[in-house]
Amino acid sequence: MRLFEVDFQGLKNTVYCKSESTRSGFKHVARMYYNGNSYTATRYYYNRTWEYYDFQSVMQDLFKNIVNEFKEKAVNNWKVENNKQRISKDKREEIYKKVNALFADSVNSLKKEPKYTYVEDF
């Protein structure tokens, strides 16, 4: 298992990554605790990966999961604040752009390999 030290939203955070065998290949699993919640992403491979560094794709998926959750929360908050049940496509896209801008630095930071350490699985 590798522990990657990442900057997420300006905070130092740890992403726990491991590789496991599957019946037809292998999978990478990434887990991170952020804002009191646990987030997990899994990516399956049949042969090999084409990543700049190990676990890059699964960590990108993990960050996208977190961003998508925040997008949905922002849309739901807008509906409650404006006492609406539906939201227009344009307004939804506007909210999504604001959330994407908020997390852009964190997502782009994965282009370079973060520092990591090895630990034994427990």
mmCIF file with all atom_site columns, C-alpha atoms in Angstrom:
data_model
loop_
_atom_site.group_PDB
_atom_site.id
_atom_site.type_symbol
_atom_site.label_atom_id
_atom_site.label_alt_id
_atom_site.label_comp_id
_atom_site.label_asym_id
_atom_site.label_entity_id
_atom_site.label_seq_id
_atom_site.pdbx_PDB_ins_code
_atom_site.Cartn_x
_atom_site.Cartn_y
_atom_site.Cartn_z
_atom_site.occupancy
_atom_site.B_iso_or_equiv
_atom_site.pdbx_formal_charge
_atom_site.auth_seq_id
_atom_site.auth_comp_id
_atom_site.auth_asym_id
_atom_site.auth_atom_id
_atom_site.pdbx_PDB_model_num
ATOM 1   C CA . MET A 1 1   ? 0.000   0.000   0.000   1.00 0.00 ? 1   MET A CA 1
ATOM 2   C CA . ARG A 1 2   ? 1.184   3.501   -0.789  1.00 0.00 ? 2   ARG A CA 1
ATOM 3   C CA . LEU A 1 3   ? 0.283   6.638   1.089   1.00 0.00 ? 3   LEU A CA 1
ATOM 4   C CA . PHE A 1 4   ? 0.350   9.683   -1.177  1.00 0.00 ? 4   PHE A CA 1
ATOM 5   C CA . GLU A 1 5   ? 0.623   13.132  0.405   1.00 0.00 ? 5   GLU A CA 1
ATOM 6   C CA . VAL A 1 6   ? -1.562  15.488  -1.646  1.00 0.00 ? 6   VAL A CA 1
ATOM 7   C CA . ASP A 1 7   ? -2.751  19.070  -1.379  1.00 0.00 ? 7   ASP A CA 1
ATOM 8   C CA . PHE A 1 8   ? -6.515  19.079  -1.623  1.00 0.00 ? 8   PHE A CA 1
ATOM 9   C CA . GLN A 1 9   ? -8.252  22.418  -1.265  1.00 0.00 ? 9   GLN A CA 1
ATOM 10  C CA . GLY A 1 10  ? -5.146  23.866  0.334   1.00 0.00 ? 10  GLY A CA 1
ATOM 11  C CA . LEU A 1 11  ? -5.023  21.170  3.012   1.00 0.00 ? 11  LEU A CA 1
ATOM 12  C CA . LYS A 1 12  ? -2.475  18.391  3.317   1.00 0.00 ? 12  LYS A CA 1
ATOM 13  C CA . ASN A 1 13  ? -4.255  15.089  2.929   1.00 0.00 ? 13  ASN A CA 1
ATOM 14  C CA . THR A 1 14  ? -3.358  11.428  2.552   1.00 0.00 ? 14  THR A CA 1
ATOM 15  C CA . VAL A 1 15  ? -4.612  9.150   -0.217  1.00 0.00 ? 15  VAL A CA 1
ATOM 16  C CA . TYR A 1 16  ? -4.378  5.456   0.591   1.00 0.00 ? 16  TYR A CA 1
ATOM 17  C CA . CYS A 1 17  ? -3.721  3.428   -2.586  1.00 0.00 ? 17  CYS A CA 1
ATOM 18  C CA . LYS A 1 18  ? -3.370  -0.286  -3.095  1.00 0.00 ? 18  LYS A CA 1
ATOM 19  C CA . SER A 1 19  ? -3.279  -2.762  -5.931  1.00 0.00 ? 19  SER A CA 1
ATOM 20  C CA . GLU A 1 20  ? -5.180  -6.054  -5.794  1.00 0.00 ? 20  GLU A CA 1
ATOM 21  C CA . SER A 1 21  ? -5.368  -9.061  -8.090  1.00 0.00 ? 21  SER A CA 1
ATOM 22  C CA . THR A 1 22  ? -8.647  -9.884  -9.774  1.00 0.00 ? 22  THR A CA 1
ATOM 23  C CA . ARG A 1 23  ? -9.775  -12.916 -11.738 1.00 0.00 ? 23  ARG A CA 1
ATOM 24  C CA . SER A 1 24  ? -8.968  -11.303 -15.082 1.00 0.00 ? 24  SER A CA 1
ATOM 25  C CA . GLY A 1 25  ? -6.281  -8.761  -14.194 1.00 0.00 ? 25  GLY A CA 1
ATOM 26  C CA . PHE A 1 26  ? -5.836  -6.331  -11.322 1.00 0.00 ? 26  PHE A CA 1
ATOM 27  C CA . LYS A 1 27  ? -7.389  -3.250  -9.795  1.00 0.00 ? 27  LYS A CA 1
ATOM 28  C CA . HIS A 1 28  ? -6.219  -0.079  -8.129  1.00 0.00 ? 28  HIS A CA 1
ATOM 29  C CA . VAL A 1 29  ? -8.160  1.223   -5.143  1.00 0.00 ? 29  VAL A CA 1
ATOM 30  C CA . ALA A 1 30  ? -7.758  4.723   -3.671  1.00 0.00 ? 30  ALA A CA 1
ATOM 31  C CA . ARG A 1 31  ? -9.331  6.011   -0.450  1.00 0.00 ? 31  ARG A CA 1
ATOM 32  C CA . MET A 1 32  ? -9.207  9.467   1.085   1.00 0.00 ? 32  MET A CA 1
ATOM 33  C CA . TYR A 1 33  ? -10.843 11.058  4.104   1.00 0.00 ? 33  TYR A CA 1
ATOM 34  C CA . TYR A 1 34  ? -11.971 14.614  3.450   1.00 0.00 ? 34  TYR A CA 1
ATOM 35  C CA . ASN A 1 35  ? -14.371 16.912  5.229   1.00 0.00 ? 35  ASN A CA 1
ATOM 36  C CA . GLY A 1 36  ? -15.471 14.164  7.617   1.00 0.00 ? 36  GLY A CA 1
ATOM 37  C CA . ASN A 1 37  ? -16.310 11.699  4.829   1.00 0.00 ? 37  ASN A CA 1
ATOM 38  C CA . SER A 1 38  ? -14.543 8.703   3.327   1.00 0.00 ? 38  SER A CA 1
ATOM 39  C CA . TYR A 1 39  ? -14.250 8.633   -0.470  1.00 0.00 ? 39  TYR A CA 1
ATOM 40  C CA . THR A 1 40  ? -13.216 5.627   -2.534  1.00 0.00 ? 40  THR A CA 1
ATOM 41  C CA . ALA A 1 41  ? -12.457 5.036   -6.201  1.00 0.00 ? 41  ALA A CA 1
ATOM 42  C CA . THR A 1 42  ? -11.602 1.806   -8.009  1.00 0.00 ? 42  THR A CA 1
ATOM 43  C CA . ARG A 1 43  ? -10.155 1.284   -11.453 1.00 0.00 ? 43  ARG A CA 1
ATOM 44  C CA . TYR A 1 44  ? -9.896  -2.163  -13.110 1.00 0.00 ? 44  TYR A CA 1
ATOM 45  C CA . TYR A 1 45  ? -7.162  -3.203  -15.547 1.00 0.00 ? 45  TYR A CA 1
ATOM 46  C CA . TYR A 1 46  ? -6.785  -6.309  -17.703 1.00 0.00 ? 46  TYR A CA 1
ATOM 47  C CA . ASN A 1 47  ? -3.167  -6.001  -18.714 1.00 0.00 ? 47  ASN A CA 1
ATOM 48  C CA . ARG A 1 48  ? -1.270  -2.885  -17.698 1.00 0.00 ? 48  ARG A CA 1
ATOM 49  C CA . THR A 1 49  ? -1.753  0.796   -17.117 1.00 0.00 ? 49  THR A CA 1
ATOM 50  C CA . TRP A 1 50  ? -0.581  3.710   -19.215 1.00 0.00 ? 50  TRP A CA 1
ATOM 51  C CA . GLU A 1 51  ? -0.097  6.251   -16.491 1.00 0.00 ? 51  GLU A CA 1
ATOM 52  C CA . TYR A 1 52  ? 2.636   8.747   -15.802 1.00 0.00 ? 52  TYR A CA 1
ATOM 53  C CA . TYR A 1 53  ? 2.991   7.191   -12.336 1.00 0.00 ? 53  TYR A CA 1
ATOM 54  C CA . ASP A 1 54  ? 1.300   4.331   -10.463 1.00 0.00 ? 54  ASP A CA 1
ATOM 55  C CA . PHE A 1 55  ? -2.220  5.065   -9.178  1.00 0.00 ? 55  PHE A CA 1
ATOM 56  C CA . GLN A 1 56  ? -2.564  8.336   -11.150 1.00 0.00 ? 56  GLN A CA 1
ATOM 57  C CA . SER A 1 57  ? -5.837  7.367   -12.867 1.00 0.00 ? 57  SER A CA 1
ATOM 58  C CA . VAL A 1 58  ? -7.539  6.060   -9.756  1.00 0.00 ? 58  VAL A CA 1
ATOM 59  C CA . MET A 1 59  ? -6.579  9.187   -7.779  1.00 0.00 ? 59  MET A CA 1
ATOM 60  C CA . GLN A 1 60  ? -7.989  11.345  -10.580 1.00 0.00 ? 60  GLN A CA 1
ATOM 61  C CA . ASP A 1 61  ? -11.220 9.314   -10.355 1.00 0.00 ? 61  ASP A CA 1
ATOM 62  C CA . LEU A 1 62  ? -11.246 9.827   -6.597  1.00 0.00 ? 62  LEU A CA 1
ATOM 63  C CA . PHE A 1 63  ? -10.928 13.607  -6.941  1.00 0.00 ? 63  PHE A CA 1
ATOM 64  C CA . LYS A 1 64  ? -13.641 13.633  -9.622  1.00 0.00 ? 64  LYS A CA 1
ATOM 65  C CA . ASN A 1 65  ? -15.982 11.741  -7.265  1.00 0.00 ? 65  ASN A CA 1
ATOM 66  C CA . ILE A 1 66  ? -15.457 14.382  -4.588  1.00 0.00 ? 66  ILE A CA 1
ATOM 67  C CA . VAL A 1 67  ? -15.966 17.245  -7.051  1.00 0.00 ? 67  VAL A CA 1
ATOM 68  C CA . ASN A 1 68  ? -19.143 15.642  -8.410  1.00 0.00 ? 68  ASN A CA 1
ATOM 69  C CA . GLU A 1 69  ? -20.546 15.286  -4.897  1.00 0.00 ? 69  GLU A CA 1
ATOM 70  C CA . PHE A 1 70  ? -19.884 18.972  -4.238  1.00 0.00 ? 70  PHE A CA 1
ATOM 71  C CA . LYS A 1 71  ? -21.549 19.882  -7.550  1.00 0.00 ? 71  LYS A CA 1
ATOM 72  C CA . GLU A 1 72  ? -24.725 18.043  -6.575  1.00 0.00 ? 72  GLU A CA 1
ATOM 73  C CA . LYS A 1 73  ? -24.705 19.624  -3.113  1.00 0.00 ? 73  LYS A CA 1
ATOM 74  C CA . ALA A 1 74  ? -24.337 23.079  -4.667  1.00 0.00 ? 74  ALA A CA 1
ATOM 75  C CA . VAL A 1 75  ? -27.258 22.462  -7.026  1.00 0.00 ? 75  VAL A CA 1
ATOM 76  C CA . ASN A 1 76  ? -29.431 21.151  -4.185  1.00 0.00 ? 76  ASN A CA 1
ATOM 77  C CA . ASN A 1 77  ? -28.507 24.148  -2.020  1.00 0.00 ? 77  ASN A CA 1
ATOM 78  C CA . TRP A 1 78  ? -29.479 26.506  -4.859  1.00 0.00 ? 78  TRP A CA 1
ATOM 79  C CA . LYS A 1 79  ? -32.859 24.753  -5.162  1.00 0.00 ? 79  LYS A CA 1
ATOM 80  C CA . VAL A 1 80  ? -33.520 25.110  -1.437  1.00 0.00 ? 80  VAL A CA 1
ATOM 81  C CA . GLU A 1 81  ? -32.400 28.755  -1.305  1.00 0.00 ? 81  GLU A CA 1
ATOM 82  C CA . ASN A 1 82  ? -34.578 29.682  -4.281  1.00 0.00 ? 82  ASN A CA 1
ATOM 83  C CA . ASN A 1 83  ? -37.503 27.445  -3.290  1.00 0.00 ? 83  ASN A CA 1
ATOM 84  C CA . LYS A 1 84  ? -37.375 25.596  -6.632  1.00 0.00 ? 84  LYS A CA 1
ATOM 85  C CA . GLN A 1 85  ? -37.694 21.941  -7.534  1.00 0.00 ? 85  GLN A CA 1
ATOM 86  C CA . ARG A 1 86  ? -36.012 22.213  -10.913 1.00 0.00 ? 86  ARG A CA 1
ATOM 87  C CA . ILE A 1 87  ? -33.028 24.114  -12.210 1.00 0.00 ? 87  ILE A CA 1
ATOM 88  C CA . SER A 1 88  ? -32.316 25.333  -15.730 1.00 0.00 ? 88  SER A CA 1
ATOM 89  C CA . LYS A 1 89  ? -29.463 23.850  -17.709 1.00 0.00 ? 89  LYS A CA 1
ATOM 90  C CA . ASP A 1 90  ? -27.702 27.219  -17.881 1.00 0.00 ? 90  ASP A CA 1
ATOM 91  C CA . LYS A 1 91  ? -27.883 27.772  -14.133 1.00 0.00 ? 91  LYS A CA 1
ATOM 92  C CA . ARG A 1 92  ? -26.659 24.212  -13.466 1.00 0.00 ? 92  ARG A CA 1
ATOM 93  C CA . GLU A 1 93  ? -23.696 24.757  -15.799 1.00 0.00 ? 93  GLU A CA 1
ATOM 94  C CA . GLU A 1 94  ? -22.906 28.044  -14.050 1.00 0.00 ? 94  GLU A CA 1
ATOM 95  C CA . ILE A 1 95  ? -22.854 26.303  -10.667 1.00 0.00 ? 95  ILE A CA 1
ATOM 96  C CA . TYR A 1 96  ? -20.716 23.470  -12.069 1.00 0.00 ? 96  TYR A CA 1
ATOM 97  C CA . LYS A 1 97  ? -18.170 25.977  -13.436 1.00 0.00 ? 97  LYS A CA 1
ATOM 98  C CA . LYS A 1 98  ? -17.855 27.623  -10.022 1.00 0.00 ? 98  LYS A CA 1
ATOM 99  C CA . VAL A 1 99  ? -17.282 24.271  -8.303  1.00 0.00 ? 99  VAL A CA 1
ATOM 100 C CA . ASN A 1 100 ? -14.777 23.190  -10.977 1.00 0.00 ? 100 ASN A CA 1
ATOM 101 C CA . ALA A 1 101 ? -12.855 26.444  -10.491 1.00 0.00 ? 101 ALA A CA 1
ATOM 102 C CA . LEU A 1 102 ? -12.810 25.829  -6.739  1.00 0.00 ? 102 LEU A CA 1
ATOM 103 C CA . PHE A 1 103 ? -11.192 22.398  -7.149  1.00 0.00 ? 103 PHE A CA 1
ATOM 104 C CA . ALA A 1 104 ? -9.088  23.090  -10.281 1.00 0.00 ? 104 ALA A CA 1
ATOM 105 C CA . ASP A 1 105 ? -5.746  23.421  -8.485  1.00 0.00 ? 105 ASP A CA 1
ATOM 106 C CA . SER A 1 106 ? -6.302  20.189  -6.566  1.00 0.00 ? 106 SER A CA 1
ATOM 107 C CA . VAL A 1 107 ? -7.221  18.194  -9.675  1.00 0.00 ? 107 VAL A CA 1
ATOM 108 C CA . ASN A 1 108 ? -4.332  19.657  -11.710 1.00 0.00 ? 108 ASN A CA 1
ATOM 109 C CA . SER A 1 109 ? -1.841  18.841  -8.943  1.00 0.00 ? 109 SER A CA 1
ATOM 110 C CA . LEU A 1 110 ? -2.132  15.144  -9.875  1.00 0.00 ? 110 LEU A CA 1
ATOM 111 C CA . LYS A 1 111 ? -0.299  15.735  -13.135 1.00 0.00 ? 111 LYS A CA 1
ATOM 112 C CA . LYS A 1 112 ? 2.942   15.437  -11.163 1.00 0.00 ? 112 LYS A CA 1
ATOM 113 C CA . GLU A 1 113 ? 3.587   12.495  -8.879  1.00 0.00 ? 113 GLU A CA 1
ATOM 114 C CA . PRO A 1 114 ? 2.979   13.413  -5.223  1.00 0.00 ? 114 PRO A CA 1
ATOM 115 C CA . LYS A 1 115 ? 5.321   12.283  -2.463  1.00 0.00 ? 115 LYS A CA 1
ATOM 116 C CA . TYR A 1 116 ? 4.513   8.850   -1.137  1.00 0.00 ? 116 TYR A CA 1
ATOM 117 C CA . THR A 1 117 ? 5.560   6.227   1.385   1.00 0.00 ? 117 THR A CA 1
ATOM 118 C CA . TYR A 1 118 ? 5.060   2.483   1.474   1.00 0.00 ? 118 TYR A CA 1
ATOM 119 C CA . VAL A 1 119 ? 3.232   0.793   4.328   1.00 0.00 ? 119 VAL A CA 1
ATOM 120 C CA . GLU A 1 120 ? 2.190   -2.777  4.964   1.00 0.00 ? 120 GLU A CA 1
ATOM 121 C CA . ASP A 1 121 ? -1.450  -3.690  4.374   1.00 0.00 ? 121 ASP A CA 1
ATOM 122 C CA . PHE A 1 122 ? -3.387  -4.241  7.529   1.00 0.00 ? 122 PHE A CA 1
#
